[in-house]
mmCIF file of C-alpha atoms in Angstrom:
data_model
loop_
_atom_site.group_PDB
_atom_site.id
_atom_site.type_symbol
_atom_site.label_atom_id
_atom_site.label_comp_id
_atom_site.label_asym_id
_atom_site.label_seq_id
_atom_site.Cartn_x
_atom_site.Cartn_y
_atom_site.Cartn_z
ATOM 1 C CA MET D 1 -47.835 121.230 -15.936
ATOM 2 C CA ASN D 2 -48.716 118.051 -13.081
ATOM 3 C CA LYS D 3 -49.211 118.015 -9.243
ATOM 4 C CA THR D 4 -45.833 115.579 -9.506
ATOM 5 C CA GLN D 5 -43.984 118.866 -11.480
ATOM 6 C CA ILE D 6 -45.271 121.076 -9.103
ATOM 7 C CA LEU D 7 -44.149 119.883 -5.990
ATOM 8 C CA LEU D 8 -41.126 118.910 -7.636
ATOM 9 C CA GLY D 9 -40.489 122.195 -8.390
ATOM 10 C CA VAL D 10 -41.004 123.438 -4.965
ATOM 11 C CA GLY D 11 -38.621 121.211 -3.907
ATOM 12 C CA ALA D 12 -35.881 122.068 -5.941
ATOM 13 C CA VAL D 13 -36.699 126.001 -4.440
ATOM 14 C CA LEU D 14 -36.688 124.750 -0.761
ATOM 15 C CA VAL D 15 -33.333 123.022 -1.507
ATOM 16 C CA LEU D 16 -31.231 126.405 -3.346
ATOM 17 C CA GLY D 17 -32.937 128.637 -0.527
ATOM 18 C CA ALA D 18 -31.317 126.333 1.934
ATOM 19 C CA LEU D 19 -27.835 125.810 0.001
ATOM 20 C CA PHE D 20 -27.540 130.114 -0.140
ATOM 21 C CA VAL D 21 -28.369 130.526 3.494
ATOM 22 C CA PHE D 22 -26.121 128.480 4.670
ATOM 23 C CA THR D 23 -23.585 129.457 2.716
ATOM 24 C CA ASN D 24 -24.258 132.936 2.988
ATOM 25 C CA PRO D 25 -24.336 133.459 7.149
ATOM 26 C CA SER D 26 -25.767 136.830 6.512
ATOM 27 C CA ALA D 27 -27.956 136.467 3.748
ATOM 28 C CA GLY D 28 -32.072 136.642 5.215
ATOM 29 C CA VAL D 29 -30.307 138.949 7.750
ATOM 30 C CA GLU D 30 -31.960 142.835 7.841
ATOM 31 C CA GLN D 31 -29.960 145.465 9.039
ATOM 32 C CA SER D 32 -31.084 147.255 11.796
ATOM 33 C CA THR D 33 -31.919 150.837 12.173
ATOM 34 C CA ARG D 34 -29.077 151.619 14.853
ATOM 35 C CA THR D 35 -26.032 152.950 14.155
ATOM 36 C CA ASN D 36 -22.399 150.688 13.607
ATOM 37 C CA ARG D 37 -21.296 152.073 17.192
ATOM 38 C CA GLU D 38 -24.815 150.850 18.376
ATOM 39 C CA VAL D 39 -24.129 147.553 16.791
ATOM 40 C CA ALA D 40 -20.568 147.048 17.992
ATOM 41 C CA THR D 41 -21.074 148.281 21.797
ATOM 42 C CA ALA D 42 -24.304 146.130 22.121
ATOM 43 C CA CYS D 43 -23.888 143.436 25.086
ATOM 44 C CA ASP D 44 -25.249 140.254 24.197
ATOM 45 C CA ARG D 45 -25.909 137.216 25.763
ATOM 46 C CA GLU D 46 -25.557 134.696 22.901
ATOM 47 C CA MET D 47 -23.215 135.543 20.315
ATOM 48 C CA ALA D 48 -24.366 136.327 16.766
ATOM 49 C CA GLN D 49 -23.057 134.597 14.050
ATOM 50 C CA GLY D 50 -24.994 136.632 11.043
ATOM 51 C CA PHE D 51 -21.021 138.374 10.285
ATOM 52 C CA HIS D 52 -18.292 137.357 11.782
ATOM 53 C CA ILE D 53 -14.382 137.978 10.676
ATOM 54 C CA HIS D 54 -11.139 138.255 12.896
ATOM 55 C CA SER D 55 -8.275 141.798 12.171
ATOM 56 C CA THR D 56 -5.265 141.135 14.149
ATOM 57 C CA LEU D 57 -4.738 145.026 16.218
ATOM 58 C CA GLU D 58 -0.758 145.776 17.269
ATOM 59 C CA ILE D 59 0.241 148.412 18.968
ATOM 60 C CA VAL D 60 3.774 150.188 19.032
ATOM 61 C CA VAL D 61 4.625 152.907 21.698
ATOM 62 C CA ASN D 62 8.384 154.155 21.312
ATOM 63 C CA GLY D 63 10.140 150.849 19.692
ATOM 64 C CA GLU D 64 7.701 148.830 22.350
ATOM 65 C CA GLU D 65 4.739 146.737 21.715
ATOM 66 C CA ILE D 66 1.732 147.108 23.649
ATOM 67 C CA VAL D 67 -0.352 144.552 24.667
ATOM 68 C CA VAL D 68 -3.634 144.103 23.591
ATOM 69 C CA PRO D 69 -5.987 142.585 26.724
ATOM 70 C CA ALA D 70 -7.255 139.430 25.953
ATOM 71 C CA ASN D 71 -11.542 139.903 27.108
ATOM 72 C CA ILE D 72 -11.915 143.084 25.821
ATOM 73 C CA GLY D 73 -16.044 143.426 25.212
ATOM 74 C CA VAL D 74 -15.867 140.008 27.445
ATOM 75 C CA ARG D 75 -18.240 140.694 30.291
ATOM 76 C CA ALA D 76 -19.696 138.208 32.926
ATOM 77 C CA THR D 77 -23.147 138.088 31.707
ATOM 78 C CA CYS D 78 -22.716 138.872 28.125
ATOM 79 C CA MET D 79 -20.275 139.980 25.049
ATOM 80 C CA THR D 80 -19.939 142.597 22.252
ATOM 81 C CA ALA D 81 -20.050 142.001 18.726
ATOM 82 C CA LEU D 82 -15.995 143.108 18.501
ATOM 83 C CA HIS D 83 -14.050 141.659 21.361
ATOM 84 C CA THR D 84 -10.526 139.775 21.835
ATOM 85 C CA HIS D 85 -10.326 136.048 23.655
ATOM 86 C CA THR D 86 -6.547 135.832 24.090
ATOM 87 C CA PRO D 87 -3.983 139.097 24.467
ATOM 88 C CA ASP D 88 -2.709 138.512 21.056
ATOM 89 C CA GLY D 89 -4.234 141.446 19.080
ATOM 90 C CA LEU D 90 -6.570 139.088 17.175
ATOM 91 C CA ILE D 91 -10.257 140.486 16.975
ATOM 92 C CA HIS D 92 -13.250 138.687 16.730
ATOM 93 C CA VAL D 93 -16.185 140.166 15.283
ATOM 94 C CA GLU D 94 -19.455 138.751 15.780
ATOM 95 C CA SER D 95 -21.998 140.398 14.767
ATOM 96 C CA PRO D 96 -25.958 140.142 13.459
ATOM 97 C CA GLU D 97 -25.719 142.227 11.012
ATOM 98 C CA LYS D 98 -22.752 143.062 8.543
ATOM 99 C CA ARG D 99 -21.547 146.417 9.097
ATOM 100 C CA ASP D 100 -18.072 147.985 7.990
ATOM 101 C CA PHE D 101 -16.960 148.471 11.877
ATOM 102 C CA THR D 102 -14.149 150.864 12.235
ATOM 103 C CA LEU D 103 -11.447 151.385 14.509
ATOM 104 C CA ALA D 104 -12.734 153.886 16.419
ATOM 105 C CA ASP D 105 -16.106 151.251 17.197
ATOM 106 C CA PHE D 106 -12.821 148.600 18.805
ATOM 107 C CA PHE D 107 -11.551 151.314 21.438
ATOM 108 C CA VAL D 108 -15.153 153.023 22.391
ATOM 109 C CA VAL D 109 -15.744 148.948 23.311
ATOM 110 C CA TRP D 110 -11.946 148.953 24.768
ATOM 111 C CA GLY D 111 -12.247 152.204 26.580
ATOM 112 C CA GLN D 112 -9.484 153.719 25.407
ATOM 113 C CA PRO D 113 -8.404 156.512 23.132
ATOM 114 C CA PHE D 114 -7.181 156.720 19.591
ATOM 115 C CA SER D 115 -7.464 158.937 16.305
ATOM 116 C CA GLU D 116 -4.552 160.796 14.212
ATOM 117 C CA ASN D 117 -3.546 163.006 17.343
ATOM 118 C CA GLU D 118 -3.626 160.312 20.417
ATOM 119 C CA ILE D 119 -3.209 156.576 21.618
ATOM 120 C CA LEU D 120 -3.792 155.026 24.980
ATOM 121 C CA GLY D 121 -2.529 159.300 25.852
ATOM 122 C CA TYR D 122 0.003 158.891 23.889
ATOM 123 C CA LYS D 123 -0.211 162.339 22.594
ATOM 124 C CA ALA D 124 0.924 163.686 18.831
ATOM 125 C CA ASP D 125 2.989 166.398 19.111
ATOM 126 C CA ALA D 126 6.493 168.396 17.334
ATOM 127 C CA THR D 127 8.293 165.685 17.970
ATOM 128 C CA HIS D 128 5.638 162.397 17.736
ATOM 129 C CA GLN D 129 3.618 160.881 15.414
ATOM 130 C CA ILE D 130 0.782 158.536 15.491
ATOM 131 C CA LYS D 131 1.550 156.000 12.051
ATOM 132 C CA VAL D 132 -1.590 153.552 10.832
ATOM 133 C CA THR D 133 -0.468 150.682 8.368
ATOM 134 C CA VAL D 134 -2.915 147.574 7.191
ATOM 135 C CA SER D 135 -1.198 144.809 5.663
ATOM 136 C CA GLY D 136 2.415 147.242 5.905
ATOM 137 C CA GLU D 137 0.815 149.982 3.656
ATOM 138 C CA VAL D 138 0.613 152.930 5.508
ATOM 139 C CA VAL D 139 -3.226 154.665 5.571
ATOM 140 C CA ASP D 140 -4.060 157.850 6.519
ATOM 141 C CA THR D 141 -7.323 156.490 7.792
ATOM 142 C CA PHE D 142 -6.646 156.391 11.462
ATOM 143 C CA GLU D 143 -9.484 155.190 13.911
ATOM 144 C CA ASN D 144 -12.097 154.888 10.733
ATOM 145 C CA THR D 145 -9.854 152.798 9.207
ATOM 146 C CA ILE D 146 -12.150 149.674 8.650
ATOM 147 C CA LEU D 147 -11.614 145.886 10.517
ATOM 148 C CA ARG D 148 -11.235 143.683 7.535
ATOM 149 C CA ASP D 149 -11.090 139.755 7.776
ATOM 150 C CA GLY D 150 -7.031 138.500 8.134
ATOM 151 C CA GLU D 151 -6.161 142.243 7.588
ATOM 152 C CA LYS D 152 -2.769 143.210 10.657
ATOM 153 C CA ILE D 153 -3.605 146.772 11.043
ATOM 154 C CA ALA D 154 -0.877 148.263 13.151
ATOM 155 C CA ILE D 155 -0.401 151.478 15.069
ATOM 156 C CA SER D 156 2.621 153.385 16.171
ATOM 157 C CA TYR D 157 3.404 156.191 18.207
ATOM 158 C CA GLU D 158 7.315 157.369 16.727
ATOM 159 C CA PRO D 159 9.404 159.864 16.543
ATOM 160 C CA ARG D 160 8.382 162.400 13.866
ATOM 161 C CA THR D 161 10.823 161.836 10.751
ATOM 162 C CA GLU D 162 11.656 164.295 7.922
ATOM 163 C CA PRO D 163 8.478 165.299 6.181
ATOM 164 C CA SER D 164 10.077 166.391 2.984
ATOM 165 C CA SER D 165 11.122 162.348 2.285
ATOM 166 C CA THR D 166 7.480 160.840 3.367
ATOM 167 C CA SER D 167 4.873 162.932 2.742
ATOM 168 C CA GLY D 168 3.437 163.113 -0.633
ATOM 169 C CA ILE D 169 0.409 162.986 -2.715
ATOM 170 C CA LYS D 170 -0.991 160.160 -4.598
ATOM 171 C CA GLY D 171 -3.844 159.118 -6.961
ATOM 172 C CA THR D 172 -5.928 158.490 -9.883
ATOM 173 C CA VAL D 173 -6.845 160.862 -13.017
ATOM 174 C CA MET D 174 -10.337 159.322 -14.272
ATOM 175 C CA LEU D 175 -12.000 160.828 -17.237
ATOM 176 C CA GLY D 176 -15.510 161.663 -18.628
ATOM 177 C CA PRO D 177 -17.877 161.163 -19.483
ATOM 178 C CA THR D 178 -17.043 159.456 -22.677
ATOM 179 C CA CYS D 179 -20.173 158.600 -24.253
ATOM 180 C CA PRO D 180 -23.022 161.837 -25.405
ATOM 181 C CA VAL D 181 -26.234 160.839 -22.721
ATOM 182 C CA MET D 182 -26.738 158.612 -19.946
ATOM 183 C CA ARG D 183 -27.678 155.493 -20.424
ATOM 184 C CA ASP D 184 -29.980 152.886 -19.113
ATOM 185 C CA PRO D 185 -28.319 150.641 -18.348
ATOM 186 C CA PRO D 186 -25.395 151.564 -17.805
ATOM 187 C CA ASP D 187 -22.842 151.371 -20.680
ATOM 188 C CA PRO D 188 -19.602 149.477 -19.212
ATOM 189 C CA ALA D 189 -17.941 151.515 -22.625
ATOM 190 C CA CYS D 190 -19.197 155.029 -21.250
ATOM 191 C CA ALA D 191 -17.761 154.443 -18.002
ATOM 192 C CA ASP D 192 -14.681 156.738 -16.611
ATOM 193 C CA LYS D 193 -11.490 156.196 -18.061
ATOM 194 C CA PRO D 194 -7.495 156.542 -16.874
ATOM 195 C CA TYR D 195 -6.035 159.663 -18.703
ATOM 196 C CA LYS D 196 -2.481 160.621 -19.013
ATOM 197 C CA THR D 197 -2.103 164.256 -18.533
ATOM 198 C CA THR D 198 0.153 167.287 -17.428
ATOM 199 C CA LEU D 199 -1.443 168.469 -13.784
ATOM 200 C CA VAL D 200 -0.266 171.572 -11.505
ATOM 201 C CA LEU D 201 -0.069 170.707 -7.676
ATOM 202 C CA THR D 202 -1.742 174.787 -6.084
ATOM 203 C CA THR D 203 -2.544 175.796 -2.828
ATOM 204 C CA PRO D 204 -5.759 174.783 -1.264
ATOM 205 C CA ASP D 205 -7.328 178.152 -3.138
ATOM 206 C CA GLY D 206 -5.767 177.594 -6.430
ATOM 207 C CA ALA D 207 -4.047 180.887 -7.060
ATOM 208 C CA ARG D 208 -0.364 179.521 -6.649
ATOM 209 C CA VAL D 209 1.632 177.122 -8.902
ATOM 210 C CA LEU D 210 3.911 175.109 -6.587
ATOM 211 C CA LYS D 211 4.384 172.046 -8.295
ATOM 212 C CA THR D 212 3.997 170.776 -12.850
ATOM 213 C CA PHE D 213 3.865 166.741 -12.310
ATOM 214 C CA SER D 214 1.928 164.811 -14.735
ATOM 215 C CA SER D 215 -0.214 161.025 -14.628
ATOM 216 C CA ASP D 216 1.038 157.949 -16.188
ATOM 217 C CA GLU D 217 -1.376 155.881 -19.017
ATOM 218 C CA LYS D 218 -3.249 153.960 -15.696
ATOM 219 C CA GLY D 219 -4.557 157.683 -14.997
ATOM 220 C CA VAL D 220 -1.641 156.808 -11.591
ATOM 221 C CA PHE D 221 0.398 159.668 -10.140
ATOM 222 C CA SER D 222 2.708 159.454 -7.140
ATOM 223 C CA LEU D 223 4.557 163.425 -5.702
ATOM 224 C CA GLN D 224 6.254 164.043 -2.364
ATOM 225 C CA VAL D 225 5.007 167.506 -0.698
ATOM 226 C CA GLN D 226 6.147 168.396 2.689
ATOM 227 C CA PRO D 227 2.832 168.440 5.455
ATOM 228 C CA GLY D 228 0.122 171.365 4.619
ATOM 229 C CA ASP D 229 -3.116 172.124 2.329
ATOM 230 C CA TYR D 230 -3.096 171.717 -1.628
ATOM 231 C CA ALA D 231 -5.513 171.567 -4.661
ATOM 232 C CA ILE D 232 -4.777 169.945 -8.066
ATOM 233 C CA ARG D 233 -5.527 170.539 -11.216
ATOM 234 C CA SER D 234 -4.657 171.009 -15.553
ATOM 235 C CA ALA D 235 -2.214 172.534 -16.038
ATOM 236 C CA ALA D 236 -3.593 174.084 -19.307
ATOM 237 C CA ALA D 237 -5.967 176.777 -18.718
ATOM 238 C CA ALA D 238 -9.837 176.399 -17.311
ATOM 239 C CA ASN D 239 -11.808 176.970 -20.418
ATOM 240 C CA ILE D 240 -9.660 174.258 -22.301
ATOM 241 C CA LEU D 241 -10.995 170.602 -22.367
ATOM 242 C CA PRO D 242 -10.593 168.184 -20.734
ATOM 243 C CA TYR D 243 -9.941 170.173 -17.464
ATOM 244 C CA CYS D 244 -9.149 168.523 -13.905
ATOM 245 C CA ALA D 245 -9.495 169.026 -10.623
ATOM 246 C CA SER D 246 -9.726 167.743 -7.415
ATOM 247 C CA THR D 247 -12.373 167.774 -4.998
ATOM 248 C CA GLY D 248 -12.031 170.059 -2.043
ATOM 249 C CA SER D 249 -8.264 170.588 -0.015
ATOM 250 C CA ILE D 250 -6.053 168.398 0.118
ATOM 251 C CA LYS D 251 -4.740 167.097 3.701
ATOM 252 C CA VAL D 252 -0.987 166.192 3.578
ATOM 253 C CA ARG D 253 0.194 164.859 7.262
ATOM 254 C CA ALA D 254 3.722 163.902 8.165
ATOM 255 C CA GLY D 255 4.741 160.260 7.371
ATOM 256 C CA ILE D 256 1.656 160.280 5.470
ATOM 257 C CA TYR D 257 0.891 159.729 0.988
ATOM 258 C CA THR D 258 -2.318 161.226 1.476
ATOM 259 C CA THR D 259 -4.563 159.494 -1.389
ATOM 260 C CA ALA D 260 -6.429 162.392 -3.850
ATOM 261 C CA ASN D 261 -8.214 161.300 -6.547
ATOM 262 C CA VAL D 262 -8.970 164.038 -9.553
ATOM 263 C CA SER D 263 -11.709 164.461 -12.382
ATOM 264 C CA CYS D 264 -11.048 165.648 -15.401
ATOM 265 C CA ASP D 265 -14.466 166.978 -17.165
ATOM 266 C CA THR D 266 -14.772 165.992 -20.881
ATOM 267 C CA GLY D 267 -17.754 168.724 -21.786
ATOM 268 C CA ILE D 268 -19.402 166.182 -23.310
ATOM 269 C CA ARG D 269 -22.938 166.098 -22.202
#
């Protein structure tokens, strides 16, 4: 290889590297040891562009929309990574690092309370509930809901509805292992697979069966239940494989379908 070829090769690498950084703003930005909360609340003089997205927040209390103020996180000499500029609920995320910031981070910047039990001083009780939707779908992540680009998050404080008609459990049943040995690199053909089977809903300790139901060909299931704590396992005895079970206790809240995935052990080792 002559000198001209070497120089051309180096030049090509530099150009490709520059294009990668240009098209990937967070490329080359090392993640610090700071927590998400520390990154979210740090007030910087110059706005970072390593990670830049926008989410929209809507808050409704007893049918009345609450204005999310302009200039949350904006101060005279600096600005936090999570902030607003206008009173329309548009949250700007402009961070030096790509992080999964949450509603909790934003409300800390705002200086207002928010959890599954309280929103802006309004507390959930026997007659009122707090509900969160992301792009129209009810979620049970509350303050742990991640801010994602282009998504609309709506928080409502509203009268409780009849739990029997709106609460339940949904999820997917997966079967594995499907190959006799672990493979490195992993073989896609050996990945866990959706599983159609009959399951039972039980008390958290598994002692009492409350309902029998089935997953479909895609392993998907959905059942309506009242708020409470539950577990899911195979309808068949524990010594019959594949044996399926949920992990830990499943907590169902009023007005929400809780996601609980179920794993089925084939016994293959």
